[in-house]
Amino acid sequence: MKLTTKILSLLLLAFGLSLNAHAFPDEDVSIVIPYSPGGGFDRAVRAFAPQFGEHLGGEVNVLPRNVPGAGGRRGTTMVYRADPDGYTIGIINLPGFALPRILGEPAEYDLREMTWIGRIEAQAYVLLVSGSSDITSVEDLRQLDEITFTSTGYGSTVLAATQIVASALGLQKKNPIYLAGYSGTSDSLVALVRGDGNAAMAPISSAAKYVESGDLRALAVTGDSSPLEGVPTFAEAGYPELTPLDLQRALAGPPDMDPEVVKVLREAFDKTVKDPKFLDAAQKARMDVVPLDGDATAKSLKESFEFYEKFKADLRNPNAL
């Protein structure tokens, strides 16, 4: 059916016409998830997709499609290179997928050129130690002579967040070790519980069950307010420069999409993030639904670039030979 739509588009263009919003969508829409099943991005899409499909109307299904590889870059590149017809969009890690451009590394996509549909989630980060540790505050951590962070690999948002926090807390001068051989954030947190290191950073949703069980202790969180009882924000702990540090999950399509198609997608997005069925699913998935429309998401991306540029010197590969 997709080929038929393209042929129809060419015929209409030949007569000086174009498909309008009412012709979209007339087939299933795919949301590319640039990670393996089971993680936070996967859970977010699977909670979001059913109601998004309903609000797109008709007999359309919205199909999650996992395309892992290269730390999320493979799936993001697929979205960037997709036909700009609205049938392939993706969930994007902000600001994680902006890091290659910030660091001057090659990337086959440019987030600033993508078409933003809207932000679903924004999550604060939390600084963690083992629940059995004697460390009970940020200042206790700063007094350690040797610090080992468990983290995900170079190029990941979690490692970047860890390096930024280490810099702001003055820990870089102690030459911290970054153990980055873990396949995902959950594995790195299990490693912290196990004793592989003495600190870690993670999105709150990833860390919540370990904090609730007492296996991990939260020392401080980013953002303007703390969702964890008794845990200060970094600003309250004396490090306000860390307030903007967060993880965002947003939907985007390739560059140069038809404005009428974008309008349909954005309208369905706006309805979905208010839909009680989605909000119930989001709560069960431990999501932090903090929606932004497409234009506001593009603005947030710009602010993320500016924030990470300030810490650019601290974001080198800590394990490079």
Short mmCIF file of N, CA and C in Angstrom, two decimals, residues 15-106:
data_model
loop_
_atom_site.label_atom_id
_atom_site.label_comp_id
_atom_site.label_asym_id
_atom_site.label_seq_id
_atom_site.Cartn_x
_atom_site.Cartn_y
_atom_site.Cartn_z
N PHE A 15 -0.04 16.77 -11.82
CA PHE A 15 -1.16 17.66 -12.13
C PHE A 15 -1.16 18.89 -11.22
N GLY A 16 -0.02 19.12 -10.53
CA GLY A 16 0.08 20.30 -9.68
C GLY A 16 -0.69 20.16 -8.39
N LEU A 17 -0.99 18.92 -7.96
CA LEU A 17 -1.74 18.69 -6.72
C LEU A 17 -0.86 17.96 -5.73
N SER A 18 -1.37 17.72 -4.53
CA SER A 18 -0.64 16.94 -3.55
C SER A 18 -1.61 16.22 -2.64
N LEU A 19 -1.13 15.16 -2.01
CA LEU A 19 -1.96 14.49 -1.02
C LEU A 19 -2.17 15.42 0.16
N ASN A 20 -3.35 15.47 0.70
CA ASN A 20 -3.59 16.32 1.87
C ASN A 20 -3.62 15.47 3.13
N ALA A 21 -3.85 16.15 4.26
CA ALA A 21 -3.80 15.46 5.55
C ALA A 21 -4.82 14.34 5.64
N HIS A 22 -5.93 14.46 4.90
CA HIS A 22 -6.99 13.46 4.99
C HIS A 22 -6.58 12.13 4.38
N ALA A 23 -5.51 12.14 3.53
CA ALA A 23 -5.02 10.91 2.92
C ALA A 23 -4.03 10.20 3.82
N PHE A 24 -3.64 10.84 4.90
CA PHE A 24 -2.67 10.25 5.83
C PHE A 24 -3.31 10.08 7.20
N PRO A 25 -3.13 8.92 7.81
CA PRO A 25 -2.45 7.72 7.29
C PRO A 25 -3.47 6.75 6.71
N ASP A 26 -3.05 6.00 5.73
CA ASP A 26 -3.91 4.96 5.19
C ASP A 26 -3.24 3.59 5.27
N GLU A 27 -2.21 3.50 6.13
CA GLU A 27 -1.52 2.25 6.39
C GLU A 27 -0.83 2.35 7.75
N ASP A 28 -0.25 1.25 8.18
CA ASP A 28 0.35 1.22 9.52
C ASP A 28 1.57 2.14 9.61
N VAL A 29 1.75 2.69 10.80
CA VAL A 29 2.89 3.57 11.09
C VAL A 29 3.85 2.81 12.01
N SER A 30 5.14 2.88 11.71
CA SER A 30 6.16 2.24 12.54
C SER A 30 6.86 3.27 13.41
N ILE A 31 7.06 2.92 14.69
CA ILE A 31 7.91 3.72 15.56
C ILE A 31 9.18 2.92 15.82
N VAL A 32 10.28 3.41 15.32
CA VAL A 32 11.57 2.75 15.51
C VAL A 32 12.06 3.00 16.94
N ILE A 33 12.41 1.92 17.62
CA ILE A 33 13.00 1.99 18.96
C ILE A 33 14.47 1.60 18.78
N PRO A 34 15.40 2.52 18.99
CA PRO A 34 16.79 2.23 18.66
C PRO A 34 17.54 1.42 19.71
N TYR A 35 16.81 0.64 20.48
CA TYR A 35 17.40 -0.22 21.51
C TYR A 35 16.70 -1.57 21.50
N SER A 36 17.27 -2.52 22.23
CA SER A 36 16.67 -3.85 22.35
C SER A 36 15.41 -3.78 23.21
N PRO A 37 14.54 -4.79 23.12
CA PRO A 37 13.33 -4.81 23.94
C PRO A 37 13.64 -4.83 25.44
N GLY A 38 12.73 -4.22 26.21
CA GLY A 38 12.82 -4.32 27.66
C GLY A 38 13.29 -3.08 28.38
N GLY A 39 13.93 -2.15 27.70
CA GLY A 39 14.44 -0.95 28.34
C GLY A 39 13.39 0.15 28.43
N GLY A 40 13.80 1.30 28.95
CA GLY A 40 12.87 2.40 29.15
C GLY A 40 12.28 2.95 27.86
N PHE A 41 13.07 3.02 26.80
CA PHE A 41 12.56 3.53 25.52
C PHE A 41 11.55 2.55 24.93
N ASP A 42 11.84 1.26 25.06
CA ASP A 42 10.93 0.24 24.58
C ASP A 42 9.60 0.29 25.34
N ARG A 43 9.69 0.40 26.67
CA ARG A 43 8.46 0.47 27.47
C ARG A 43 7.64 1.70 27.13
N ALA A 44 8.31 2.82 26.90
CA ALA A 44 7.60 4.05 26.58
C ALA A 44 6.81 3.93 25.29
N VAL A 45 7.43 3.37 24.25
CA VAL A 45 6.75 3.24 22.96
C VAL A 45 5.58 2.27 23.07
N ARG A 46 5.77 1.16 23.77
CA ARG A 46 4.71 0.15 23.85
C ARG A 46 3.54 0.63 24.71
N ALA A 47 3.78 1.56 25.63
CA ALA A 47 2.69 2.16 26.37
C ALA A 47 1.96 3.20 25.53
N PHE A 48 2.71 3.88 24.67
CA PHE A 48 2.19 5.00 23.89
C PHE A 48 1.47 4.57 22.61
N ALA A 49 1.99 3.54 21.95
CA ALA A 49 1.55 3.19 20.60
C ALA A 49 0.06 2.88 20.45
N PRO A 50 -0.58 2.11 21.35
CA PRO A 50 -1.99 1.76 21.11
C PRO A 50 -2.91 2.98 21.01
N GLN A 51 -2.77 3.92 21.95
CA GLN A 51 -3.65 5.10 21.91
C GLN A 51 -3.25 6.06 20.79
N PHE A 52 -1.96 6.10 20.48
CA PHE A 52 -1.53 6.93 19.35
C PHE A 52 -2.18 6.44 18.07
N GLY A 53 -2.24 5.13 17.91
CA GLY A 53 -2.91 4.56 16.74
C GLY A 53 -4.38 4.91 16.71
N GLU A 54 -5.04 4.85 17.87
CA GLU A 54 -6.47 5.21 17.93
C GLU A 54 -6.70 6.64 17.49
N HIS A 55 -5.81 7.54 17.94
CA HIS A 55 -6.01 8.96 17.63
C HIS A 55 -5.58 9.32 16.21
N LEU A 56 -4.82 8.43 15.56
CA LEU A 56 -4.54 8.63 14.15
C LEU A 56 -5.75 8.26 13.30
N GLY A 57 -6.64 7.43 13.87
CA GLY A 57 -7.92 7.15 13.22
C GLY A 57 -7.87 5.99 12.24
N GLY A 58 -9.06 5.61 11.79
CA GLY A 58 -9.18 4.57 10.79
C GLY A 58 -8.76 3.21 11.31
N GLU A 59 -8.24 2.39 10.41
CA GLU A 59 -7.80 1.04 10.75
C GLU A 59 -6.29 0.98 10.94
N VAL A 60 -5.70 2.11 11.25
CA VAL A 60 -4.25 2.19 11.33
C VAL A 60 -3.74 1.61 12.64
N ASN A 61 -2.67 0.83 12.55
CA ASN A 61 -1.94 0.35 13.72
C ASN A 61 -0.62 1.10 13.82
N VAL A 62 -0.15 1.28 15.04
CA VAL A 62 1.18 1.85 15.27
C VAL A 62 2.05 0.71 15.80
N LEU A 63 3.10 0.39 15.06
CA LEU A 63 3.88 -0.81 15.32
C LEU A 63 5.26 -0.47 15.88
N PRO A 64 5.55 -0.85 17.12
CA PRO A 64 6.90 -0.68 17.65
C PRO A 64 7.88 -1.57 16.87
N ARG A 65 9.05 -1.03 16.58
CA ARG A 65 10.05 -1.78 15.82
C ARG A 65 11.42 -1.57 16.45
N ASN A 66 11.95 -2.59 17.08
CA ASN A 66 13.26 -2.48 17.73
C ASN A 66 14.37 -2.61 16.70
N VAL A 67 15.24 -1.60 16.66
CA VAL A 67 16.40 -1.60 15.76
C VAL A 67 17.63 -1.21 16.57
N PRO A 68 18.14 -2.13 17.40
CA PRO A 68 19.29 -1.80 18.24
C PRO A 68 20.59 -1.76 17.44
N GLY A 69 21.61 -1.20 18.06
CA GLY A 69 22.92 -1.18 17.42
C GLY A 69 23.59 0.17 17.53
N ALA A 70 24.90 0.14 17.73
CA ALA A 70 25.74 1.35 17.78
C ALA A 70 25.24 2.37 18.80
N GLY A 71 24.81 1.87 19.95
CA GLY A 71 24.36 2.76 21.02
C GLY A 71 23.15 3.59 20.68
N GLY A 72 22.31 3.06 19.76
CA GLY A 72 21.10 3.77 19.35
C GLY A 72 21.24 4.51 18.04
N ARG A 73 22.46 4.61 17.53
CA ARG A 73 22.68 5.39 16.31
C ARG A 73 22.12 4.70 15.07
N ARG A 74 22.13 3.37 15.08
CA ARG A 74 21.62 2.64 13.90
C ARG A 74 20.15 2.94 13.67
N GLY A 75 19.33 2.82 14.71
CA GLY A 75 17.91 3.08 14.56
C GLY A 75 17.61 4.54 14.24
N THR A 76 18.37 5.44 14.85
CA THR A 76 18.16 6.87 14.60
C THR A 76 18.52 7.21 13.16
N THR A 77 19.58 6.61 12.65
CA THR A 77 19.96 6.83 11.25
C THR A 77 18.86 6.30 10.32
N MET A 78 18.25 5.17 10.68
CA MET A 78 17.17 4.63 9.86
C MET A 78 16.01 5.62 9.77
N VAL A 79 15.65 6.23 10.89
CA VAL A 79 14.57 7.23 10.88
C VAL A 79 14.97 8.43 10.05
N TYR A 80 16.19 8.88 10.23
CA TYR A 80 16.69 10.08 9.52
C TYR A 80 16.65 9.88 8.00
N ARG A 81 16.94 8.64 7.57
CA ARG A 81 16.99 8.35 6.13
C ARG A 81 15.66 7.86 5.56
N ALA A 82 14.66 7.70 6.40
CA ALA A 82 13.38 7.17 5.94
C ALA A 82 12.69 8.14 4.99
N ASP A 83 11.76 7.60 4.19
CA ASP A 83 10.94 8.47 3.36
C ASP A 83 10.17 9.43 4.27
N PRO A 84 10.12 10.70 3.92
CA PRO A 84 9.46 11.69 4.79
C PRO A 84 7.94 11.68 4.64
N ASP A 85 7.35 10.48 4.61
CA ASP A 85 5.91 10.36 4.37
C ASP A 85 5.12 10.14 5.65
N GLY A 86 5.82 10.05 6.79
CA GLY A 86 5.14 9.92 8.07
C GLY A 86 4.92 8.49 8.52
N TYR A 87 5.27 7.52 7.69
CA TYR A 87 5.02 6.13 8.05
C TYR A 87 6.15 5.49 8.85
N THR A 88 7.29 6.16 8.92
CA THR A 88 8.39 5.72 9.77
C THR A 88 8.85 6.88 10.62
N ILE A 89 8.62 6.78 11.92
CA ILE A 89 9.10 7.77 12.87
C ILE A 89 9.89 7.01 13.94
N GLY A 90 10.45 7.71 14.90
CA GLY A 90 11.24 7.02 15.91
C GLY A 90 11.20 7.73 17.24
N ILE A 91 11.56 6.99 18.28
CA ILE A 91 11.71 7.60 19.60
C ILE A 91 13.19 7.92 19.78
N ILE A 92 13.46 9.15 20.18
CA ILE A 92 14.83 9.67 20.19
C ILE A 92 15.28 9.96 21.62
N ASN A 93 16.51 9.59 21.90
CA ASN A 93 17.14 9.84 23.18
C ASN A 93 17.74 11.24 23.16
N LEU A 94 17.14 12.13 23.95
CA LEU A 94 17.67 13.48 24.08
C LEU A 94 18.22 13.66 25.49
N PRO A 95 19.39 14.19 25.63
CA PRO A 95 20.28 14.70 24.57
C PRO A 95 21.28 13.66 24.07
N GLY A 96 21.11 12.40 24.47
CA GLY A 96 22.11 11.39 24.16
C GLY A 96 22.52 11.32 22.71
N PHE A 97 21.54 11.36 21.81
CA PHE A 97 21.87 11.22 20.40
C PHE A 97 22.42 12.52 19.80
N ALA A 98 22.45 13.58 20.61
CA ALA A 98 23.10 14.82 20.17
C ALA A 98 24.59 14.80 20.44
N LEU A 99 25.04 13.89 21.30
CA LEU A 99 26.44 13.89 21.75
C LEU A 99 27.45 13.76 20.61
N PRO A 100 27.23 12.89 19.59
CA PRO A 100 28.24 12.82 18.53
C PRO A 100 28.51 14.17 17.88
N ARG A 101 27.47 14.94 17.60
CA ARG A 101 27.67 16.25 16.99
C ARG A 101 28.38 17.20 17.95
N ILE A 102 28.01 17.15 19.21
CA ILE A 102 28.63 18.01 20.21
C ILE A 102 30.12 17.71 20.34
N LEU A 103 30.47 16.44 20.25
CA LEU A 103 31.86 16.02 20.41
C LEU A 103 32.65 16.03 19.10
N GLY A 104 31.99 16.45 18.02
CA GLY A 104 32.68 16.51 16.74
C GLY A 104 32.94 15.17 16.11
N GLU A 105 32.14 14.17 16.49
CA GLU A 105 32.31 12.83 15.95
C GLU A 105 31.37 12.60 14.76
N PRO A 106 31.72 11.69 13.87
CA PRO A 106 30.85 11.44 12.71
C PRO A 106 29.53 10.82 13.12
#
